[in-house]
Amino acid sequence: MNPDSLIRTVEDFLAAAHDAVVIEDGAVAFDLARTKYSVSGEHNKCLLHLWSSERNVVRRVLEVEIRNDVLRLAVQRLGQNKPTNLEICRERDRRTPTAKRAARLAYHRTLQRILERQFPRYTIAELRSSVDLERSFGPIYCRGLMQQGRSGFAVLGVNGQETQASIDAALTFGILWLDRCREAHAGKLIVEGLKLFLPKESSDLTRERMAHLAREAAKWQLYEIDERGEDVREIDVSDRGNVKTRLVHWTDEAAARERFAEPITYIHECMPDAQVAVLSPAEVAFRCHGLEFARARIAHDPGSFRSTAEIVFGVGAAERVLCDQNTADFERLVSSVGEARHAGGPRDHFLWRMHPERWLESLVVKNVTAIDERLDPACQYSQVPAFSTSDRAMIDVLTTTRAGRLAVVELKANEDIHLPLQGLDYWSRVKWHHDRGEFLRFGYFSGRELSADDPLLFLVAPALHVHPATDTLLRYFSPEIEWALVGIDERWREGVRVVFRKRAIREQSSRKSREGTEPHARVGF
């Protein structure tokens, strides 16, 4: 392959692999979720530059091969003649299928022994980790049922070799397994609740989520297992403790836009409809329907004490500093984004397919009342960087009703079984900061009086892409959470139109809500 072909192959793969890992010398060298890269063709060579806060490397790419979602590169290190291998893997868990099966079988036996020792009065039904696609159960989680007389508990556990994302997702599948056990044993056995077993020191996120599940619906019990010594520790899910979250001060947007007036003017000359998002006092992003293609940031001149604004460009983790030598590349990128990133664009183009949730978010921010007429279009924030515990440390849209009540809007453009609990995660953190008066103190909703009521939660997804398990998961939410599931038209890129709404129904109360509607009994869908 010639250098141009190598560059295109590497760029196309990396553009769709923002959560991949880079493996060199048998170890993970970079996590692309926290890494920047550039691919260039200097001196008729394909050069791959990767950098993060820990490392900075440049490799010359000699050959490429794509197999099983892995980009295998033959690369040459600077100053060395002998080629080495570098792999970019979309799948973070690099264990072989055999190794995964072995680890899960060993955990199966460990969990069986622990249950028999910790709960000697219970009969442990056969544990299983078989695949049940109809009910969304896979081989990662070991599940079973404990029985004592006519009462029992659903059991679900996950071993410490699985990814943190799989561990964090265990509560979703635990709730579904609990519901499945109740359905299968209705009239024969009272399944009181769920016993959830997670690896040692991995339960913080799950504990926070479990604290907001309905106590009257089930008994929720959380345990951590040290698999090496088979030690078990129960976690108190009623103690919400110190939620691991911090709120970042909101930036003065007017001052930031003035500081970056020259780059903003230049970008708007290239793309008049480009959206400008202020990220911090020292950085602004430029987006087309939610797809970021450039940033302007404050750069320090190493030869003087002066600071200047520079523009970097690229899609995803790709990044190059704009200069005279690559202006043509930047103009081609802007042209490609503009041609692909619109409702009638080519659906098979990777720029059209990238970051659909950001695209949806950009439309919701423009017309938030399409989600609910109570929401205030004049007061909203997108991608609020407040949450540090979960992998996805941003809330899609934070706004208020016209009456000043906070509202969390969580968006999914595709079917996602974890939508309810991810929304619950963000709702709980917003409530945490709101209870402490931190939003006003940190510069949010300036000049407004916020209602003391708990936030509202809106879960938004295309109507035909709402996961079938969503209704089940929402039934186990605490009654204190006022949520709404909003299904929108599948053609949302042409404009957000609501197809259906389902709401949590609050308990009877003598008072009327501040939104002007009468609270009523909580019922099913």
PDB file of C-alpha atoms in Angstrom, residues 101-115 125-130 141-143 159:
ATOM      1  CA  ARG A 101     -14.865 -18.958  29.743  1.00  0.00           C
ATOM      2  CA  ALA A 102     -12.268 -20.236  32.207  1.00  0.00           C
ATOM      3  CA  ALA A 103     -12.507 -17.100  34.384  1.00  0.00           C
ATOM      4  CA  ARG A 104     -16.308 -17.217  34.391  1.00  0.00           C
ATOM      5  CA  LEU A 105     -16.394 -20.918  35.261  1.00  0.00           C
ATOM      6  CA  ALA A 106     -13.965 -20.362  38.138  1.00  0.00           C
ATOM      7  CA  TYR A 107     -16.097 -17.480  39.419  1.00  0.00           C
ATOM      8  CA  HIS A 108     -19.216 -19.629  39.106  1.00  0.00           C
ATOM      9  CA  ARG A 109     -17.679 -22.154  41.505  1.00  0.00           C
ATOM     10  CA  THR A 110     -16.421 -19.414  43.833  1.00  0.00           C
ATOM     11  CA  LEU A 111     -19.830 -17.772  44.052  1.00  0.00           C
ATOM     12  CA  GLN A 112     -21.502 -21.143  44.721  1.00  0.00           C
ATOM     13  CA  ARG A 113     -19.161 -21.768  47.685  1.00  0.00           C
ATOM     14  CA  ILE A 114     -19.641 -18.260  49.059  1.00  0.00           C
ATOM     15  CA  LEU A 115     -23.435 -18.480  48.913  1.00  0.00           C
ATOM     16  CA  ALA A 125     -30.700 -23.207  42.944  1.00  0.00           C
ATOM     17  CA  GLU A 126     -28.387 -24.021  40.073  1.00  0.00           C
ATOM     18  CA  LEU A 127     -26.329 -20.983  39.095  1.00  0.00           C
ATOM     19  CA  ARG A 128     -26.181 -20.252  35.395  1.00  0.00           C
ATOM     20  CA  SER A 129     -24.461 -17.951  32.944  1.00  0.00           C
ATOM     21  CA  SER A 130     -26.110 -19.219  29.788  1.00  0.00           C
ATOM     22  CA  TYR A 141     -23.113 -12.527  34.692  1.00  0.00           C
ATOM     23  CA  CYS A 142     -23.605 -15.526  36.942  1.00  0.00           C
ATOM     24  CA  ARG A 143     -27.225 -15.636  38.103  1.00  0.00           C
ATOM     25  CA  ASN A 159     -16.062 -11.532  38.365  1.00  0.00           C
TER      26      ASN A 159
END
